């Protein structure tokens, strides 16, 4: 059967952009073993509520990441940590979270902003902000991290959830004065909160309305414990949706 010349000249849409009928369609790259294990861990966490198995699956995926190019697995590695943090929290093993993520990233400065944020929120919620003090301080002092778009939010979180509750007022002042990421209004608000905390410290009081207000503003609405499971699952799926299988299309 002879093809219509006009038809064969019409470009066809396929993976990678416009293709002519004479060009082969490129297949999507196969998902990595770690990405597949991430999806399995997410299913175990959210669907089956098998937190122990989800954690084990994350750890298996870590081993496979060593064999993959570093730049290709950053999102998968971060998402594995998010799943692992939630699994540990659900098993009431939250005290292990920081050491667990540091096993993956080796040094605090290399922690992804999202992972560090979850650690601060968790330990703050459990009234143990001192556990993350050194880790967050090291991350904020790293020159490479200071250029990240998430830097200001993490600096604010560190101030509100760690330094002020611990009464580390000199460190809080140094952070506010030494960082150019704060707007003038944020700087003034932070200095006011520090001043109020210092006055209360002198009078032997703990906490302050200003600090509590800042903490409430910093708390994501998605926290029942860390984040709602559905929202975590959505973030995980979004992070790995492109290389993983897509749902079948039914006619």
mmCIF file of C-alpha atoms in Angstrom:
data_model
loop_
_atom_site.group_PDB
_atom_site.id
_atom_site.type_symbol
_atom_site.label_atom_id
_atom_site.label_comp_id
_atom_site.label_asym_id
_atom_site.label_seq_id
_atom_site.Cartn_x
_atom_site.Cartn_y
_atom_site.Cartn_z
ATOM 1 C CA UNK A 1 0.000 0.000 0.000
ATOM 2 C CA UNK A 2 1.534 3.324 -1.061
ATOM 3 C CA UNK A 3 1.687 6.046 1.533
ATOM 4 C CA UNK A 4 0.426 9.518 0.812
ATOM 5 C CA UNK A 5 3.444 11.857 0.290
ATOM 6 C CA UNK A 6 1.583 14.683 2.036
ATOM 7 C CA UNK A 7 0.939 12.507 5.032
ATOM 8 C CA UNK A 8 4.533 11.286 5.352
ATOM 9 C CA UNK A 9 5.784 14.879 5.439
ATOM 10 C CA UNK A 10 3.641 15.821 8.428
ATOM 11 C CA UNK A 11 5.752 15.948 11.613
ATOM 12 C CA UNK A 12 4.721 13.569 14.339
ATOM 13 C CA UNK A 13 4.905 14.404 18.007
ATOM 14 C CA UNK A 14 6.866 11.973 20.079
ATOM 15 C CA UNK A 15 9.312 11.837 22.940
ATOM 16 C CA UNK A 16 11.978 14.473 22.548
ATOM 17 C CA UNK A 17 9.961 16.902 20.419
ATOM 18 C CA UNK A 18 8.743 16.916 16.820
ATOM 19 C CA UNK A 19 9.668 13.885 14.735
ATOM 20 C CA UNK A 20 9.092 13.115 11.092
ATOM 21 C CA UNK A 21 7.684 9.740 10.182
ATOM 22 C CA UNK A 22 11.080 8.607 8.928
ATOM 23 C CA UNK A 23 12.734 9.218 12.310
ATOM 24 C CA UNK A 24 12.685 6.561 15.047
ATOM 25 C CA UNK A 25 10.831 7.361 18.239
ATOM 26 C CA UNK A 26 13.215 7.415 21.186
ATOM 27 C CA UNK A 27 12.062 5.369 24.152
ATOM 28 C CA UNK A 28 11.991 6.905 27.606
ATOM 29 C CA UNK A 29 15.028 5.984 29.711
ATOM 30 C CA UNK A 30 14.458 3.034 31.971
ATOM 31 C CA UNK A 31 14.017 4.015 35.623
ATOM 32 C CA UNK A 32 16.996 3.313 37.826
ATOM 33 C CA UNK A 33 16.907 0.590 40.441
ATOM 34 C CA UNK A 34 16.969 3.230 43.178
ATOM 35 C CA UNK A 35 14.011 5.066 41.634
ATOM 36 C CA UNK A 36 12.010 1.856 41.502
ATOM 37 C CA UNK A 37 12.857 1.134 45.124
ATOM 38 C CA UNK A 38 11.778 4.656 46.024
ATOM 39 C CA UNK A 39 8.359 4.002 44.542
ATOM 40 C CA UNK A 40 8.180 0.704 46.412
ATOM 41 C CA UNK A 41 9.133 2.449 49.667
ATOM 42 C CA UNK A 42 6.501 5.126 49.088
ATOM 43 C CA UNK A 43 3.840 2.473 48.529
ATOM 44 C CA UNK A 44 4.872 0.664 51.701
ATOM 45 C CA UNK A 45 4.741 3.912 53.657
ATOM 46 C CA UNK A 46 1.510 5.389 52.378
ATOM 47 C CA UNK A 47 -0.595 2.510 51.111
ATOM 48 C CA UNK A 48 0.431 -0.403 53.322
ATOM 49 C CA UNK A 49 1.544 1.594 56.382
ATOM 50 C CA UNK A 50 4.446 -0.831 56.742
ATOM 51 C CA UNK A 51 6.934 1.662 58.119
ATOM 52 C CA UNK A 52 9.665 -0.839 58.964
ATOM 53 C CA UNK A 53 9.636 -2.275 55.446
ATOM 54 C CA UNK A 54 9.602 1.232 53.963
ATOM 55 C CA UNK A 55 12.727 2.109 55.933
ATOM 56 C CA UNK A 56 14.495 -1.086 54.890
ATOM 57 C CA UNK A 57 13.621 -0.402 51.259
ATOM 58 C CA UNK A 58 15.079 3.100 51.491
ATOM 59 C CA UNK A 59 18.298 1.662 52.866
ATOM 60 C CA UNK A 60 18.455 -0.879 50.042
ATOM 61 C CA UNK A 61 18.025 1.957 47.561
ATOM 62 C CA UNK A 62 20.913 3.837 49.148
ATOM 63 C CA UNK A 63 23.249 0.981 48.324
ATOM 64 C CA UNK A 64 22.266 1.170 44.675
ATOM 65 C CA UNK A 65 22.812 4.921 44.514
ATOM 66 C CA UNK A 66 26.566 4.441 44.879
ATOM 67 C CA UNK A 67 26.619 2.881 41.411
ATOM 68 C CA UNK A 68 24.773 5.738 39.697
ATOM 69 C CA UNK A 69 26.062 9.125 38.463
ATOM 70 C CA UNK A 70 25.927 11.629 41.323
ATOM 71 C CA UNK A 71 23.931 14.277 39.483
ATOM 72 C CA UNK A 72 21.334 11.821 38.221
ATOM 73 C CA UNK A 73 20.185 10.655 41.651
ATOM 74 C CA UNK A 74 19.915 13.853 43.697
ATOM 75 C CA UNK A 75 16.100 13.969 43.648
ATOM 76 C CA UNK A 76 15.781 10.258 44.324
ATOM 77 C CA UNK A 77 18.231 10.465 47.231
ATOM 78 C CA UNK A 78 16.359 13.410 48.759
ATOM 79 C CA UNK A 79 12.998 11.671 48.345
ATOM 80 C CA UNK A 80 14.365 8.523 49.959
ATOM 81 C CA UNK A 81 15.312 10.616 52.978
ATOM 82 C CA UNK A 82 11.825 12.131 53.150
ATOM 83 C CA UNK A 83 10.278 8.656 53.174
ATOM 84 C CA UNK A 84 12.800 7.435 55.742
ATOM 85 C CA UNK A 85 12.202 10.388 58.053
ATOM 86 C CA UNK A 86 8.452 9.780 57.974
ATOM 87 C CA UNK A 87 8.901 6.049 58.554
ATOM 88 C CA UNK A 88 11.146 6.621 61.581
ATOM 89 C CA UNK A 89 8.750 9.197 62.989
ATOM 90 C CA UNK A 90 5.768 6.861 62.588
ATOM 91 C CA UNK A 91 7.668 4.139 64.479
ATOM 92 C CA UNK A 92 8.442 6.637 67.274
ATOM 93 C CA UNK A 93 12.125 6.439 66.413
ATOM 94 C CA UNK A 94 12.421 10.159 65.709
ATOM 95 C CA UNK A 95 15.616 10.410 67.785
ATOM 96 C CA UNK A 96 17.392 8.431 65.046
ATOM 97 C CA UNK A 97 16.427 10.744 62.187
ATOM 98 C CA UNK A 98 19.416 13.089 62.190
ATOM 99 C CA UNK A 99 22.042 10.369 62.439
ATOM 100 C CA UNK A 100 20.161 8.379 59.796
ATOM 101 C CA UNK A 101 20.204 11.149 57.186
ATOM 102 C CA UNK A 102 23.815 11.995 57.989
ATOM 103 C CA UNK A 103 24.752 8.422 57.194
ATOM 104 C CA UNK A 104 23.504 9.106 53.695
ATOM 105 C CA UNK A 105 25.052 12.550 53.193
ATOM 106 C CA UNK A 106 28.142 12.160 55.411
ATOM 107 C CA UNK A 107 28.397 15.849 56.394
ATOM 108 C CA UNK A 108 25.751 18.413 57.430
ATOM 109 C CA UNK A 109 26.724 20.851 54.676
ATOM 110 C CA UNK A 110 25.535 18.402 52.000
ATOM 111 C CA UNK A 111 22.024 17.910 53.349
ATOM 112 C CA UNK A 112 19.304 19.021 50.891
ATOM 113 C CA UNK A 113 17.303 22.003 52.170
ATOM 114 C CA UNK A 114 14.073 19.969 52.319
ATOM 115 C CA UNK A 115 15.684 17.235 54.413
ATOM 116 C CA UNK A 116 17.219 19.780 56.781
ATOM 117 C CA UNK A 117 13.879 21.571 57.096
ATOM 118 C CA UNK A 118 12.122 18.348 58.060
ATOM 119 C CA UNK A 119 14.789 17.613 60.669
ATOM 120 C CA UNK A 120 14.382 21.063 62.234
ATOM 121 C CA UNK A 121 10.597 20.794 62.277
ATOM 122 C CA UNK A 122 10.693 17.307 63.773
ATOM 123 C CA UNK A 123 13.171 17.984 66.559
ATOM 124 C CA UNK A 124 11.524 21.314 67.315
ATOM 125 C CA UNK A 125 8.117 19.677 67.548
ATOM 126 C CA UNK A 126 9.545 17.057 69.896
ATOM 127 C CA UNK A 127 11.098 19.867 71.983
ATOM 128 C CA UNK A 128 14.659 18.806 71.234
ATOM 129 C CA UNK A 129 15.917 21.672 69.042
ATOM 130 C CA UNK A 130 19.384 21.408 70.549
ATOM 131 C CA UNK A 131 19.897 18.153 68.667
ATOM 132 C CA UNK A 132 20.029 19.992 65.337
ATOM 133 C CA UNK A 133 21.822 23.154 66.512
ATOM 134 C CA UNK A 134 25.303 22.244 65.259
ATOM 135 C CA UNK A 135 24.016 20.644 62.062
ATOM 136 C CA UNK A 136 21.990 23.659 60.966
ATOM 137 C CA UNK A 137 24.728 26.089 61.968
ATOM 138 C CA UNK A 138 27.256 24.202 59.859
ATOM 139 C CA UNK A 139 24.864 24.142 56.900
ATOM 140 C CA UNK A 140 24.167 27.879 57.094
ATOM 141 C CA UNK A 141 27.882 28.726 57.282
ATOM 142 C CA UNK A 142 28.687 26.819 54.107
ATOM 143 C CA UNK A 143 29.432 29.218 51.237
ATOM 144 C CA UNK A 144 27.769 27.010 48.603
ATOM 145 C CA UNK A 145 24.539 26.791 50.601
ATOM 146 C CA UNK A 146 24.367 30.573 51.011
ATOM 147 C CA UNK A 147 23.607 30.894 47.313
ATOM 148 C CA UNK A 148 20.622 28.539 47.402
ATOM 149 C CA UNK A 149 17.097 29.978 47.086
ATOM 150 C CA UNK A 150 16.035 28.071 50.214
ATOM 151 C CA UNK A 151 18.761 29.642 52.352
ATOM 152 C CA UNK A 152 16.665 32.500 53.763
ATOM 153 C CA UNK A 153 13.785 30.238 54.760
ATOM 154 C CA UNK A 154 16.154 27.896 56.578
ATOM 155 C CA UNK A 155 17.928 30.787 58.286
ATOM 156 C CA UNK A 156 14.533 32.041 59.527
ATOM 157 C CA UNK A 157 13.559 28.551 60.650
ATOM 158 C CA UNK A 158 16.839 28.161 62.525
ATOM 159 C CA UNK A 159 16.269 31.479 64.267
ATOM 160 C CA UNK A 160 12.647 30.775 65.182
ATOM 161 C CA UNK A 161 12.748 27.068 65.964
ATOM 162 C CA UNK A 162 16.256 26.541 67.324
ATOM 163 C CA UNK A 163 18.141 29.631 68.484
ATOM 164 C CA UNK A 164 15.349 31.541 70.234
ATOM 165 C CA UNK A 165 13.826 28.534 72.044
ATOM 166 C CA UNK A 166 17.301 27.528 73.248
ATOM 167 C CA UNK A 167 18.075 31.041 74.419
ATOM 168 C CA UNK A 168 21.065 31.322 72.053
ATOM 169 C CA UNK A 169 20.525 35.061 71.713
ATOM 170 C CA UNK A 170 24.057 36.088 70.800
ATOM 171 C CA UNK A 171 24.084 33.490 68.011
ATOM 172 C CA UNK A 172 20.672 34.738 66.890
ATOM 173 C CA UNK A 173 21.954 38.317 66.671
ATOM 174 C CA UNK A 174 25.005 37.186 64.717
ATOM 175 C CA UNK A 175 22.809 35.323 62.266
ATOM 176 C CA UNK A 176 20.514 38.298 61.691
ATOM 177 C CA UNK A 177 23.300 40.848 61.485
ATOM 178 C CA UNK A 178 25.685 38.743 59.435
ATOM 179 C CA UNK A 179 23.307 37.538 56.736
ATOM 180 C CA UNK A 180 22.244 39.635 53.781
ATOM 181 C CA UNK A 181 19.219 37.438 53.004
ATOM 182 C CA UNK A 182 16.881 39.105 55.492
ATOM 183 C CA UNK A 183 14.763 42.032 54.379
ATOM 184 C CA UNK A 184 14.821 45.152 56.534
ATOM 185 C CA UNK A 185 11.411 44.299 58.003
ATOM 186 C CA UNK A 186 12.485 40.712 58.758
ATOM 187 C CA UNK A 187 15.658 41.997 60.375
ATOM 188 C CA UNK A 188 13.748 44.438 62.585
ATOM 189 C CA UNK A 189 11.150 41.813 63.552
ATOM 190 C CA UNK A 190 13.893 39.321 64.421
ATOM 191 C CA UNK A 191 15.842 41.846 66.485
ATOM 192 C CA UNK A 192 12.639 42.765 68.347
ATOM 193 C CA UNK A 193 11.993 39.089 69.126
ATOM 194 C CA UNK A 194 15.597 38.696 70.320
ATOM 195 C CA UNK A 195 15.328 41.801 72.510
ATOM 196 C CA UNK A 196 12.086 40.565 74.053
ATOM 197 C CA UNK A 197 13.582 37.135 74.674
ATOM 198 C CA UNK A 198 16.594 38.730 76.361
ATOM 199 C CA UNK A 199 14.358 40.758 78.672
ATOM 200 C CA UNK A 200 12.390 37.661 79.608
ATOM 201 C CA UNK A 201 15.620 35.745 80.109
ATOM 202 C CA UNK A 202 16.733 38.355 82.612
ATOM 203 C CA UNK A 203 13.475 37.949 84.508
ATOM 204 C CA UNK A 204 13.734 34.171 84.513
ATOM 205 C CA UNK A 205 10.854 33.633 82.091
ATOM 206 C CA UNK A 206 10.918 31.020 79.358
ATOM 207 C CA UNK A 207 9.581 31.565 75.866
ATOM 208 C CA UNK A 208 7.797 34.623 74.522
ATOM 209 C CA UNK A 209 4.677 35.500 72.630
ATOM 210 C CA UNK A 210 6.825 36.833 69.804
ATOM 211 C CA UNK A 211 8.745 33.580 69.542
ATOM 212 C CA UNK A 212 5.567 31.518 69.657
ATOM 213 C CA UNK A 213 4.009 33.692 66.967
ATOM 214 C CA UNK A 214 7.063 33.287 64.744
ATOM 215 C CA UNK A 215 7.002 29.540 65.307
ATOM 216 C CA UNK A 216 3.341 29.334 64.328
ATOM 217 C CA UNK A 217 4.048 31.253 61.161
ATOM 218 C CA UNK A 218 6.904 28.891 60.372
ATOM 219 C CA UNK A 219 4.822 25.769 60.933
ATOM 220 C CA UNK A 220 3.530 24.355 57.625
ATOM 221 C CA UNK A 221 -0.197 23.778 57.617
ATOM 222 C CA UNK A 222 0.550 20.293 56.321
ATOM 223 C CA UNK A 223 1.910 19.024 59.661
ATOM 224 C CA UNK A 224 -0.032 16.417 61.571
ATOM 225 C CA UNK A 225 3.302 15.074 62.651
ATOM 226 C CA UNK A 226 5.702 15.962 59.880
ATOM 227 C CA UNK A 227 3.554 16.328 56.784
ATOM 228 C CA UNK A 228 0.308 14.669 55.896
ATOM 229 C CA UNK A 229 1.091 11.337 54.339
ATOM 230 C CA UNK A 230 -0.872 12.229 51.243
ATOM 231 C CA UNK A 231 1.183 15.372 50.672
ATOM 232 C CA UNK A 232 4.460 13.536 51.211
ATOM 233 C CA UNK A 233 3.349 10.888 48.766
ATOM 234 C CA UNK A 234 2.395 13.583 46.253
ATOM 235 C CA UNK A 235 5.845 15.160 46.545
ATOM 236 C CA UNK A 236 7.551 11.797 46.169
ATOM 237 C CA UNK A 237 5.475 10.880 43.147
ATOM 238 C CA UNK A 238 6.119 14.270 41.584
ATOM 239 C CA UNK A 239 9.860 13.916 42.102
ATOM 240 C CA UNK A 240 10.051 10.563 40.375
ATOM 241 C CA UNK A 241 7.038 10.587 38.039
ATOM 242 C CA UNK A 242 8.909 11.332 34.841
ATOM 243 C CA UNK A 243 11.285 8.348 34.863
ATOM 244 C CA UNK A 244 8.832 5.922 36.388
ATOM 245 C CA UNK A 245 5.931 4.098 34.902
ATOM 246 C CA UNK A 246 2.847 6.118 34.001
ATOM 247 C CA UNK A 247 -0.688 4.834 34.557
ATOM 248 C CA UNK A 248 -2.156 2.994 31.557
ATOM 249 C CA UNK A 249 -4.582 4.860 29.346
ATOM 250 C CA UNK A 250 -7.945 3.157 29.072
ATOM 251 C CA UNK A 251 -10.184 3.736 26.096
#
